Short mmCIF file of C-alpha atoms and ligand atoms in Angstrom, two decimals:
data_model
loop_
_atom_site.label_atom_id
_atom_site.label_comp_id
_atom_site.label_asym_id
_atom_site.label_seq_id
_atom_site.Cartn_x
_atom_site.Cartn_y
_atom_site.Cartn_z
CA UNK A 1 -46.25 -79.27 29.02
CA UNK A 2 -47.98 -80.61 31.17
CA UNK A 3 -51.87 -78.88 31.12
CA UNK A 4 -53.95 -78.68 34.43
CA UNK A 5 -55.63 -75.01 33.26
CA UNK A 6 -58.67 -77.31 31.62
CA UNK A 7 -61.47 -74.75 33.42
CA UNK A 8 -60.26 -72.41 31.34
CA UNK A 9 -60.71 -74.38 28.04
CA UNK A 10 -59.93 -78.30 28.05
CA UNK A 11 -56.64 -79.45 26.52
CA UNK A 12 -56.31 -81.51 24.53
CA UNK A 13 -59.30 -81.97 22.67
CA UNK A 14 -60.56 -85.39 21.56
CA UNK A 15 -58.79 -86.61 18.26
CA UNK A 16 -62.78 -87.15 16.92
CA UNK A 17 -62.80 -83.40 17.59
CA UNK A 18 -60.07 -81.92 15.79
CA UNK A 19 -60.39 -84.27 13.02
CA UNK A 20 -64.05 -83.02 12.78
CA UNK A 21 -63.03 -79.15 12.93
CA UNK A 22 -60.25 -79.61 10.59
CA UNK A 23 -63.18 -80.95 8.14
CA UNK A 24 -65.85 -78.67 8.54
CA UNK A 25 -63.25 -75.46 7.72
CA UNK A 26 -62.36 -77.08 4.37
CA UNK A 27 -65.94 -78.21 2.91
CA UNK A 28 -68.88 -76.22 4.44
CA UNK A 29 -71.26 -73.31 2.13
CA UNK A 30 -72.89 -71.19 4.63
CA UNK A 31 -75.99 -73.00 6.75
CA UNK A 32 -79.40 -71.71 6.17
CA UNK A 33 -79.01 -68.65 3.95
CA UNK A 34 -78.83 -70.52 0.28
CA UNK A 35 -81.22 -72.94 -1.53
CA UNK A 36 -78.35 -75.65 -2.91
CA UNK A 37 -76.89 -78.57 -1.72
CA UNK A 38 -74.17 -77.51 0.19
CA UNK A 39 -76.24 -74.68 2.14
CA UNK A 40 -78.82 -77.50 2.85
CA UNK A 41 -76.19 -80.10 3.90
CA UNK A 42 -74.46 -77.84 6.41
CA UNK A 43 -77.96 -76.83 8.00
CA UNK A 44 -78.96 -80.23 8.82
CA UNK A 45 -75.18 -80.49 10.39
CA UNK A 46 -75.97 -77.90 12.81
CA UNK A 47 -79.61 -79.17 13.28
CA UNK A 48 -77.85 -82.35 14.94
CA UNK A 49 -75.63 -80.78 16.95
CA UNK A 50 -78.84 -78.90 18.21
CA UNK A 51 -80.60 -81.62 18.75
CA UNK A 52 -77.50 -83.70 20.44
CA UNK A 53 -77.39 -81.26 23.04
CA UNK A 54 -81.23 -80.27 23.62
CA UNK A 55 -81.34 -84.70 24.90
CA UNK A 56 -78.34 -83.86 26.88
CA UNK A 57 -79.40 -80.86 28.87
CA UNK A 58 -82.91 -81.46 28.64
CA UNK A 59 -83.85 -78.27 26.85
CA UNK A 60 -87.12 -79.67 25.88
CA UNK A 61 -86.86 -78.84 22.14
CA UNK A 62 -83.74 -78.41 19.68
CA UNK A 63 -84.94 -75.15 19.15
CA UNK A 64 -84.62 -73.71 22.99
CA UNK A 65 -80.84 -74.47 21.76
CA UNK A 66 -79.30 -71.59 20.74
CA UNK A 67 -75.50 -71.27 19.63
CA UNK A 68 -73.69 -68.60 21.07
CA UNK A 69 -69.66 -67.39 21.03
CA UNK A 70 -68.98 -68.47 24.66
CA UNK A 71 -70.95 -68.95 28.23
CA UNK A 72 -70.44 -64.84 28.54
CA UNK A 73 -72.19 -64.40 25.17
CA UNK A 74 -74.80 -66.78 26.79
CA UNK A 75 -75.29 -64.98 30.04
CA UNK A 76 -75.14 -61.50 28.57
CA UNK A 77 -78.34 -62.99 25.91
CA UNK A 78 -80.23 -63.36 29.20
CA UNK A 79 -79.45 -60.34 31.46
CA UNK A 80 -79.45 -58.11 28.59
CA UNK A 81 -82.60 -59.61 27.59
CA UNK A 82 -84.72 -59.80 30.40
CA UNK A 83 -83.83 -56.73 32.65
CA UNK A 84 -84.57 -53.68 32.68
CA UNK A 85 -84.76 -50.48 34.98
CA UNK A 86 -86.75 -50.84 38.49
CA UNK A 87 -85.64 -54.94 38.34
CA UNK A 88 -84.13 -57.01 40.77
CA UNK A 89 -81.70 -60.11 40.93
CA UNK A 90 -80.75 -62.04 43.06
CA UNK A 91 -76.97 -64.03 42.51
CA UNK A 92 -74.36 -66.04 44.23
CA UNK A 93 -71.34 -64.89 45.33
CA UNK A 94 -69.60 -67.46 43.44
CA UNK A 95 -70.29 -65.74 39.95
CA UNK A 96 -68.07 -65.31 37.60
CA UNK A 97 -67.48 -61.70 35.79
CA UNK A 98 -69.28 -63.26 32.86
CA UNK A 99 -72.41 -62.20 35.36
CA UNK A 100 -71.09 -59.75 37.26
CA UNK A 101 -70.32 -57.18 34.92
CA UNK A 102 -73.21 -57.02 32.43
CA UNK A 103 -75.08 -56.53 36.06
CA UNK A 104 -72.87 -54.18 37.21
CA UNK A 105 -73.15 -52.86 33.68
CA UNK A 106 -76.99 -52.63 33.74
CA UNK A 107 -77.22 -51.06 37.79
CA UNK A 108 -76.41 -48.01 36.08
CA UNK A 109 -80.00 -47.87 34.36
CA UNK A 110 -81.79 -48.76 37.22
CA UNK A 111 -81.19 -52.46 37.78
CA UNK A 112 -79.98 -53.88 41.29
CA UNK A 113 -78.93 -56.92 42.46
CA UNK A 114 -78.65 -58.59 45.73
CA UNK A 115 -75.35 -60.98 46.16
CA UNK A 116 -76.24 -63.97 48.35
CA UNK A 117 -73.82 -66.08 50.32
CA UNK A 118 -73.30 -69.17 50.08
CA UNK A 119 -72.23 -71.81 52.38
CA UNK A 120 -71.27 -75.44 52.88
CA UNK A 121 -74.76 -76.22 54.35
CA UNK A 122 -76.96 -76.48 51.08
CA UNK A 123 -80.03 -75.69 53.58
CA UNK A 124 -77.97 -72.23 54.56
CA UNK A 125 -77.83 -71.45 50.74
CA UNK A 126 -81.18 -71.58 49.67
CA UNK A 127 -82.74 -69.61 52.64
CA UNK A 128 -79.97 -66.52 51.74
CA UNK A 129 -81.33 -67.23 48.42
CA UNK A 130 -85.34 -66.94 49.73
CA UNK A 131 -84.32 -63.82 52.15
CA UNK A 132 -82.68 -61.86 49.08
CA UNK A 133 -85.52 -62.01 46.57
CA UNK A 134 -88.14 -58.82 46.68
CA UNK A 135 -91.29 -58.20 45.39
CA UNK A 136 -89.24 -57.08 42.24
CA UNK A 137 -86.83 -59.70 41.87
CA UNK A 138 -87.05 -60.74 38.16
CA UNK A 139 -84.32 -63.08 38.07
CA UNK A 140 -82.26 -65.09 39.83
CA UNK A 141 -78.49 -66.32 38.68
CA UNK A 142 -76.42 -68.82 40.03
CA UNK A 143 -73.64 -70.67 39.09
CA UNK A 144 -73.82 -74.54 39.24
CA UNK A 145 -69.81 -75.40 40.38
CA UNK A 146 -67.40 -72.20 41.40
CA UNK A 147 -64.33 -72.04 38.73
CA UNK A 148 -62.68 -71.13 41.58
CA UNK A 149 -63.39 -73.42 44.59
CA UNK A 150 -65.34 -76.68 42.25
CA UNK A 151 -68.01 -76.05 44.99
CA UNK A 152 -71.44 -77.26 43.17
CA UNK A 153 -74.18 -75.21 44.43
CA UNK A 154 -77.69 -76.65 45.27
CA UNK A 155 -79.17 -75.28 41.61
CA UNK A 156 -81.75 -78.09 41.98
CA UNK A 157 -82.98 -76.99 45.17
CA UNK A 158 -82.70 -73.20 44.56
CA UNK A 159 -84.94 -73.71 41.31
CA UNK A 160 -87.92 -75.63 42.73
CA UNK A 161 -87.81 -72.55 45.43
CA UNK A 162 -87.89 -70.02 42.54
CA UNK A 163 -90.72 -71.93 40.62
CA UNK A 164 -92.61 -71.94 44.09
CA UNK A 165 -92.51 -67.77 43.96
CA UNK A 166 -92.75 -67.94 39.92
CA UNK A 167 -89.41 -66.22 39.46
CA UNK A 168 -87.24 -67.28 36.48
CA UNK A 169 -83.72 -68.82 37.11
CA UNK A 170 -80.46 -68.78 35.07
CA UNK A 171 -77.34 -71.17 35.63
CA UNK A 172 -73.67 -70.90 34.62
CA UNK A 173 -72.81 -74.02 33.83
CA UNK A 174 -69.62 -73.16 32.63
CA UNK A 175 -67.86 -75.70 34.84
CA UNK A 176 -70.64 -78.35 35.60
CA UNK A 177 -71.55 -78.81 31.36
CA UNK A 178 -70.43 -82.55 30.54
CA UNK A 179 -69.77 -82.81 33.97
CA UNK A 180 -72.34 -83.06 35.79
CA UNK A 181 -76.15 -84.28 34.94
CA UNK A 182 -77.71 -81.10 33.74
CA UNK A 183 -81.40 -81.42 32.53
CA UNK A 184 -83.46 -78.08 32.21
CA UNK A 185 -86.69 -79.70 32.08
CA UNK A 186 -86.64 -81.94 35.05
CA UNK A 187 -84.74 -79.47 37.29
CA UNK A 188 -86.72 -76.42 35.86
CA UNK A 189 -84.05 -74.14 35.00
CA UNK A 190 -85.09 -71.33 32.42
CA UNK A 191 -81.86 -70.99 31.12
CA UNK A 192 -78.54 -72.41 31.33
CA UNK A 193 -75.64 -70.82 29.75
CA UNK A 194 -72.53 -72.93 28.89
CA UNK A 195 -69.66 -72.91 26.72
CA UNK A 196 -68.77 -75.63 23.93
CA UNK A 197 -64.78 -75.48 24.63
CA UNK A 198 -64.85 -76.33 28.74
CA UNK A 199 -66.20 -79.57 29.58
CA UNK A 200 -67.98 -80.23 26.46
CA UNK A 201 -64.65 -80.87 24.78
CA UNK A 202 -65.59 -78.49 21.77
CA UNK A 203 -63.29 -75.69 20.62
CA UNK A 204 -63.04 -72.28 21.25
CA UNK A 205 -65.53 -69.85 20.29
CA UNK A 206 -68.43 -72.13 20.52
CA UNK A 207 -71.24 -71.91 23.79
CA UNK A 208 -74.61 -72.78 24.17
CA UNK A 209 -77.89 -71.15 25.67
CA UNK A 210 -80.45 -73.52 26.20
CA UNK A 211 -83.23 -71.05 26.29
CA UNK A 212 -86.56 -72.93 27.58
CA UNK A 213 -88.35 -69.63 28.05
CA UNK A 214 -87.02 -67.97 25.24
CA UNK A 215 -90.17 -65.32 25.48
CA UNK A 216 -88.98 -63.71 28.41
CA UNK A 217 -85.89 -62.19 26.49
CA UNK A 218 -85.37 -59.53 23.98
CA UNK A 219 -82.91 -59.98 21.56
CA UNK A 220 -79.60 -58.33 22.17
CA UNK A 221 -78.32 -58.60 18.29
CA UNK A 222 -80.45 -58.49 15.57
CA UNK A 223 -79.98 -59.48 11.71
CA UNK A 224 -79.41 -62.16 8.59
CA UNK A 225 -81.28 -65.38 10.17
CA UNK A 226 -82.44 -66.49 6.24
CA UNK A 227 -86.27 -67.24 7.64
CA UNK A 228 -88.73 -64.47 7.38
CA UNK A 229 -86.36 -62.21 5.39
CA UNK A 230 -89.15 -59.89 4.09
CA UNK A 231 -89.69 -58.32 7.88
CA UNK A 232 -87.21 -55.68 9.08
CA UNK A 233 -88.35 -57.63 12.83
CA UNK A 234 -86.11 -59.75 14.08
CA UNK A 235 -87.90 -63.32 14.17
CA UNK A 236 -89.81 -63.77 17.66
CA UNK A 237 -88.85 -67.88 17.54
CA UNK A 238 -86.12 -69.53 18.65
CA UNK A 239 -83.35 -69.93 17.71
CA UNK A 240 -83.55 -67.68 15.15
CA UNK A 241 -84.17 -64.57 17.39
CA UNK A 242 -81.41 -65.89 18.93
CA UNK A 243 -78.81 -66.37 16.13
CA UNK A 244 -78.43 -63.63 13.80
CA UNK A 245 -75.36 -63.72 11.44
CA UNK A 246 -73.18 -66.53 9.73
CA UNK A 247 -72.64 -68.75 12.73
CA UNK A 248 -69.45 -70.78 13.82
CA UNK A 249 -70.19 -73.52 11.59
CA UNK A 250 -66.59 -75.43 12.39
CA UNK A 251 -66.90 -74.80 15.08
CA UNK A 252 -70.08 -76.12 16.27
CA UNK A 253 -69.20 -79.00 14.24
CA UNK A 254 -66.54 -79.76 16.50
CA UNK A 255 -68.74 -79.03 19.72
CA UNK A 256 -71.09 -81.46 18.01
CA UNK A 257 -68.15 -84.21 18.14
CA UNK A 258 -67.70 -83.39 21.70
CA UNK A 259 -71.09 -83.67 22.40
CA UNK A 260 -70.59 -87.56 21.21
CA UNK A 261 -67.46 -88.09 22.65
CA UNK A 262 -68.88 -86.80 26.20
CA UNK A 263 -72.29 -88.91 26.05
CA UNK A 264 -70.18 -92.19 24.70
CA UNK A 265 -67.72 -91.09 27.80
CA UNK A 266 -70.54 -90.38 29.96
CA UNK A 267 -70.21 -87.35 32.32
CA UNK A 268 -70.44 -89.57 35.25
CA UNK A 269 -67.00 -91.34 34.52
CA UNK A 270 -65.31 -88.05 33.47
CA UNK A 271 -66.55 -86.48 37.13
CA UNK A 272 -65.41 -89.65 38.55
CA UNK A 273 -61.98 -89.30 37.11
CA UNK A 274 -61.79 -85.95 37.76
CA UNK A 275 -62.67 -86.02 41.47
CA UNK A 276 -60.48 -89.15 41.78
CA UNK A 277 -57.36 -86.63 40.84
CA UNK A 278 -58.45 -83.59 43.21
CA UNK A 279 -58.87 -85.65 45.92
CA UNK A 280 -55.64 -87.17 45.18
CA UNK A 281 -54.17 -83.93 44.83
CA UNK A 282 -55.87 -82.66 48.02
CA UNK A 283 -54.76 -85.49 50.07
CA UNK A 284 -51.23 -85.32 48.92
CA UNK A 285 -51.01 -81.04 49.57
CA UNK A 286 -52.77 -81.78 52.96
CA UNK A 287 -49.18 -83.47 53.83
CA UNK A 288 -46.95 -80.13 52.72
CA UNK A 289 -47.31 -77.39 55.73
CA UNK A 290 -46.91 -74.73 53.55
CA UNK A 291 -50.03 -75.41 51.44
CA UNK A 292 -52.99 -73.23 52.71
CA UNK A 293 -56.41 -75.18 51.33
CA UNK A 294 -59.78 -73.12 51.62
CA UNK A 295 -62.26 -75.86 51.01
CA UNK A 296 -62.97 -79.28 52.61
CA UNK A 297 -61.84 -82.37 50.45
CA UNK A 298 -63.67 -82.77 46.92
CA UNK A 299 -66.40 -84.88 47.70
CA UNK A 300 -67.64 -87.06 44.98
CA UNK A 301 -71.19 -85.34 43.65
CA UNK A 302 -70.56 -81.76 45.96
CA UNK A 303 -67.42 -80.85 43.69
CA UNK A 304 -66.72 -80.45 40.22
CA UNK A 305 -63.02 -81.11 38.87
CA UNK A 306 -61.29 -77.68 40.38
CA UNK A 307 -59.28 -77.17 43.30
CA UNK A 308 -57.56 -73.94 44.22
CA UNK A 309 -54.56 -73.47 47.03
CA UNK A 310 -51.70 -71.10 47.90
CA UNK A 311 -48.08 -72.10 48.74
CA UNK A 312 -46.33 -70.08 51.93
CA UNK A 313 -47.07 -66.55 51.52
CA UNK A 314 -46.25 -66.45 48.15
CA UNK A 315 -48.54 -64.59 45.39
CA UNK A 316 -50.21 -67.06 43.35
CA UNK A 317 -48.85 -65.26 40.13
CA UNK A 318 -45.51 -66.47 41.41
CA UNK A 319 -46.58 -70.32 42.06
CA UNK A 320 -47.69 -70.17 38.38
CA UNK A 321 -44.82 -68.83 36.88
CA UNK A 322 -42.36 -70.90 38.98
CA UNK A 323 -44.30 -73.91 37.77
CA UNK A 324 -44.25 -72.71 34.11
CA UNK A 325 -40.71 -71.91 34.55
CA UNK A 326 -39.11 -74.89 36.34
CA UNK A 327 -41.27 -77.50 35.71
CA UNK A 328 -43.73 -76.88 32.11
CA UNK A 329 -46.82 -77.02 34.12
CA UNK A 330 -50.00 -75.12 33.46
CA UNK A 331 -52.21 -73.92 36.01
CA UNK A 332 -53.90 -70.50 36.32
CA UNK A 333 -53.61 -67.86 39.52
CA UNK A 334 -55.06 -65.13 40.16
CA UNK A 335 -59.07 -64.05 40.80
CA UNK A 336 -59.83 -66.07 37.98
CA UNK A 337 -62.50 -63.08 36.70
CA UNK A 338 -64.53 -64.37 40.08
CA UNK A 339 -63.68 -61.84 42.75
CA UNK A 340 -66.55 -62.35 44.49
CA UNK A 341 -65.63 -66.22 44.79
CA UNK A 342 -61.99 -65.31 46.61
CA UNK A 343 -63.69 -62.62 48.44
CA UNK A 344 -65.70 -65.40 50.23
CA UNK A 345 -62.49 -67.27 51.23
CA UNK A 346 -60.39 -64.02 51.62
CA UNK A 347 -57.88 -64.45 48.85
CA UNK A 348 -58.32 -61.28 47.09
CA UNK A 349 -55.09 -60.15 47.50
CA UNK A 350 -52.99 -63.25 47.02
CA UNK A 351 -55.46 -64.73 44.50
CA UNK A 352 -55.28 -68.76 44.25
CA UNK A 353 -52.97 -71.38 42.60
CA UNK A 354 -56.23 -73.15 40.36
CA UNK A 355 -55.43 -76.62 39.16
CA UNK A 356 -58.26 -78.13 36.85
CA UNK A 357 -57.81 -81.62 35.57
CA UNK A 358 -59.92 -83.59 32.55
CA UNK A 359 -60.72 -86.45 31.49
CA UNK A 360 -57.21 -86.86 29.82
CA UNK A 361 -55.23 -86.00 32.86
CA UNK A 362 -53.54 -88.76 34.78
CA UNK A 363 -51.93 -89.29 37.94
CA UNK A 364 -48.79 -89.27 37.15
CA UNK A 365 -49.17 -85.20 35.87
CA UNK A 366 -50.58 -84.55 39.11
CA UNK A 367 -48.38 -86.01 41.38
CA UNK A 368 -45.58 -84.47 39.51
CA UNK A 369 -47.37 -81.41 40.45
CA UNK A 370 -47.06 -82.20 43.91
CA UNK A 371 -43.68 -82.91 43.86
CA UNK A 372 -42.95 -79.17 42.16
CA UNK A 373 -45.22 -77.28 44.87
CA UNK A 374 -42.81 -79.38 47.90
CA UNK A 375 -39.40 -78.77 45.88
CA UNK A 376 -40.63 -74.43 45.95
N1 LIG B 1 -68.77 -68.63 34.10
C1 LIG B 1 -67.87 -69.39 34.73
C2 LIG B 1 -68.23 -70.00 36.04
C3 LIG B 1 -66.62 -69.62 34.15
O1 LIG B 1 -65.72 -70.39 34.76
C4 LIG B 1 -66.32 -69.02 32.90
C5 LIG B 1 -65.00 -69.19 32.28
O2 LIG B 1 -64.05 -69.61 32.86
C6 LIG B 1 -67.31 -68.25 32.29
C7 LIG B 1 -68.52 -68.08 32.92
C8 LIG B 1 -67.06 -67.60 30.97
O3 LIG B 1 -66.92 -68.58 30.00
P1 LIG B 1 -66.47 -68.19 28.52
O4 LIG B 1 -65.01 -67.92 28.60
O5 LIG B 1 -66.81 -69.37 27.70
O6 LIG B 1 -67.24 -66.99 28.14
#
C-alpha cells in the first residue's frame, strides 16, 4: 500500500520506535505508584520523555508537560478546564472537531464563541482575530496548520496580540508538532495541545499538553497520581493534576523515541521534504483539467505537509475508494472532522481528496498518485 493518510497518524513509524514500544510492553512495573526498582526505573523513563519534549516545544519546565491520550484529550483538558458559563472564545475557522465540539458542547451552559475567518493575508487574520474578542473573551483557540488545507496560521502574531489584551491562547498543533518550530515560551502560547502519533512519529494513543499556565485550568479527571495520596484533592501541581491513572507507559516510551528520531531528523528537513512532495504534487495536478485545487501552491514556511483537491465532480469518498481499489493507495476524503475548514473553501458537500505525505514518503509514491488521479 502505498500510505499518503500520515495527518491522520504517520505510517510507518521509525524502526527506533517500534523496537522501543515492543520493549516497554514486555518489561515495565507501573511508573510512580510503587517504592522498588522497577516502579522507580519506569518513572525516570517517562521523566525523559517529559523533559525531551518540554526543550522541544519550549514548555519552560518538564512539568508544564503533561501526557494525555491524543490532541482531543489535550484540547478538551483546556476548554473543559478553563470555561465556564458567561465566557467567551474566540477560534478559527480552521478548527478541527477536537475544538469544536467540546465548545459546542459547553454553549449549552452558557459559553459562546465567536468563529473568526481567516485569510491568505496574515495581517487580515489577526485583525478578525482583534474584532472578535469582547470584554469577556477568556480564551482564544487556534489551530497552527489546517488538516485540511496545510494552511499555517499566523499563531505567532495572534499570541503577542492576545498577551497585549492579557487573554490566554491555546494552539492545535496537531499538524505543525515535529513540523514546524514550536516553542511556548518564546512565542507565548499558554497551551499547545498535540498528539504523540502525527508528526511526532510516536504511536497511537499518546498526546501531549504542554500546559505553561497550568493554574488557569481545573482538572477534568481526577484520581491515583501516587504523590500526596493522603488528600481526597486532586494535586494542584503539574503534571500530576494533570495525569491521574496508570498512564500509557509503552506508549510514551515510543513517543519518547520519536521525540529523538524527530530532533536527530530535525523538523526543518522533514517540512522541507514534505513541502518538496506537495508542491510536486501540486504542480503535477495543476496540469490535469479535471483537478479543482482550493489553495495557492504550498509555499515553503506558509504550509505544512497537507494538500487537499477534488477530481471532476466526483465525491471525494469515491476518489478514495477508487484509489484504494485500483491502485492500494491511502488517502482520506471527506470533512476530515473540520467542517468549518471546507466550509471556508465551499466543499461541504463534496468533501476533499486529502493527501498527507512524511518524512518516509518519496516521489515515486506520489507521482504514482498522479498518474491514478489522470487514468480516473
Ligand atoms: N486537531 C487537528 C488539527 C487534527 O488534525 C486532529 C486529528 O487529525 C486533531 C486535532 C485530533 O487529534 P487526535 O486524533 O490525536 O485526537
Amino acid at each position: 500500500m502505498i500510505y499518503l493518510d500520515n495527518a491522520a497518524t504517520t505510517y510507518p513509524k521509525p524502526q527506533s520506535v517500534r523496537r522501543a514500544l515492543a520493549n516497554a510492553s514486555m518489561t515495565a512495573a507501573n511508573p510512580g505508584r510503587s517504592g522498588h526498582r522497577m516502579s522507580f526505573a519506569a518513572s525516570e523513563q517517562i521523566y525523559r520523555c517529559r523533559v525531551k519534549a518540554a526543550e522541544l516545544f519550549g514548555a519552560g519546565s518538564p512539568e508544564n508537560v503533561c501526557f494525555t491520550l491524543n490532541c482531543t484529550y489535550a484540547a478538551n483538558a483546556v476548554i473543559k478546564g478553563m470555561l465556564s458559563s458567561g465566557d467567551h472564545v474566540v477560534i478559527s475557522d480552521m478548527e478541527h472537531n477536537a475544538v469544536v465540539r467540546p465548545l459546542h458542547a459547553l454553549s449549552k451552559q452558557g459559553v459562546s464563541y465567536t468563529v473568526v475567518t481567516t485569510s491568505e493575508d496574515d495581517e487580515k487574520t489577526l485583525s478578525a482575530f482583534r474584532d472578535a474578542l469582547r470584554t469577556n473573551t477568556k480564551l482564544v483557540i487556534c489551530t497552527h496548520v489546517s488538516n485540511v488545507w496545510g494552511i499555517k496560521l499566523p499563531v505567532e502574531r495572534i499570541a503577542a496580540m492576545c498577551s497585549q489584551y492579557g487573554i490566554p491562547i491555546m494552539i492545535d498543533a496537531a499538524q505543525s508538532a515535529g513540523v514546524f518550530k514550536i516553542n511556548a515560551q518564546e512565542s507565548g502560547f499558554d497551551f499547545v495541545c498535540m498528539p504523540g502519533h502525527k508528526g511526532l512519529y510516536g504511536p497511537m494513543g499518546t498526546g501531549l499538553l504542554i500546559a505553561r499556565r497550568p493554574e488557569l485550568l481545573s482538572t477534568t479527571i481526577e484520581g491515583g497520581t501516587g504523590s500526596a495520596s493522603l488528600s481526597p484533592e486532586q494535586p494542584d501541581f503539574p503534571p500530576d493534576k494533570f495525569e491521574s491513572g496508570t498512564p500509557n507507559y509503552p506508549g510514551i516510551i515510543g513517543l519518547s523515541s520519536g521525540l529523538d528520531f524527530v530532533k536527530s531528523t530535525t523538523p526543518a528537513r522533514i517540512l522541507a521534504h514534505e513541502a518538496q512532495l506537495t508542491s510536486m504534487l501540486y504542480d503535477r495536478l495543476a496540469k490535469n483539467s479535471r483537478v479543482t485545487l482550493y489553495t495557492p501552491r504550498p509555499e515553503k514556511g506558509r504550509s505544512g505537509g497537507v494538500l487537499s483537491f477534488n477530481v471532476g465532480s466526483y465525491n471525494s469518498e469515491k476518489v478514495a475508494a477508487y484509489l484504494n481499489e485500483k491502485h492500494g493507495i491511502a488517502v482520506r476524503a471527506g470533512l476530515h472532522c473540520a467542517p468549518l475548514a471546507h466550509k471556508h473553501f465551499g466543499t461541504l458537500e463534496t468533501g476533499a481528496v486529502r493527501v498527507s505525505p512524511s518524512y518516509f514518503t518519496t516521489q515515486n509514491e506520489i507521482l504514482s498518485l498522479a498518474r491514478a488521479i489522470d487514468r480516473m
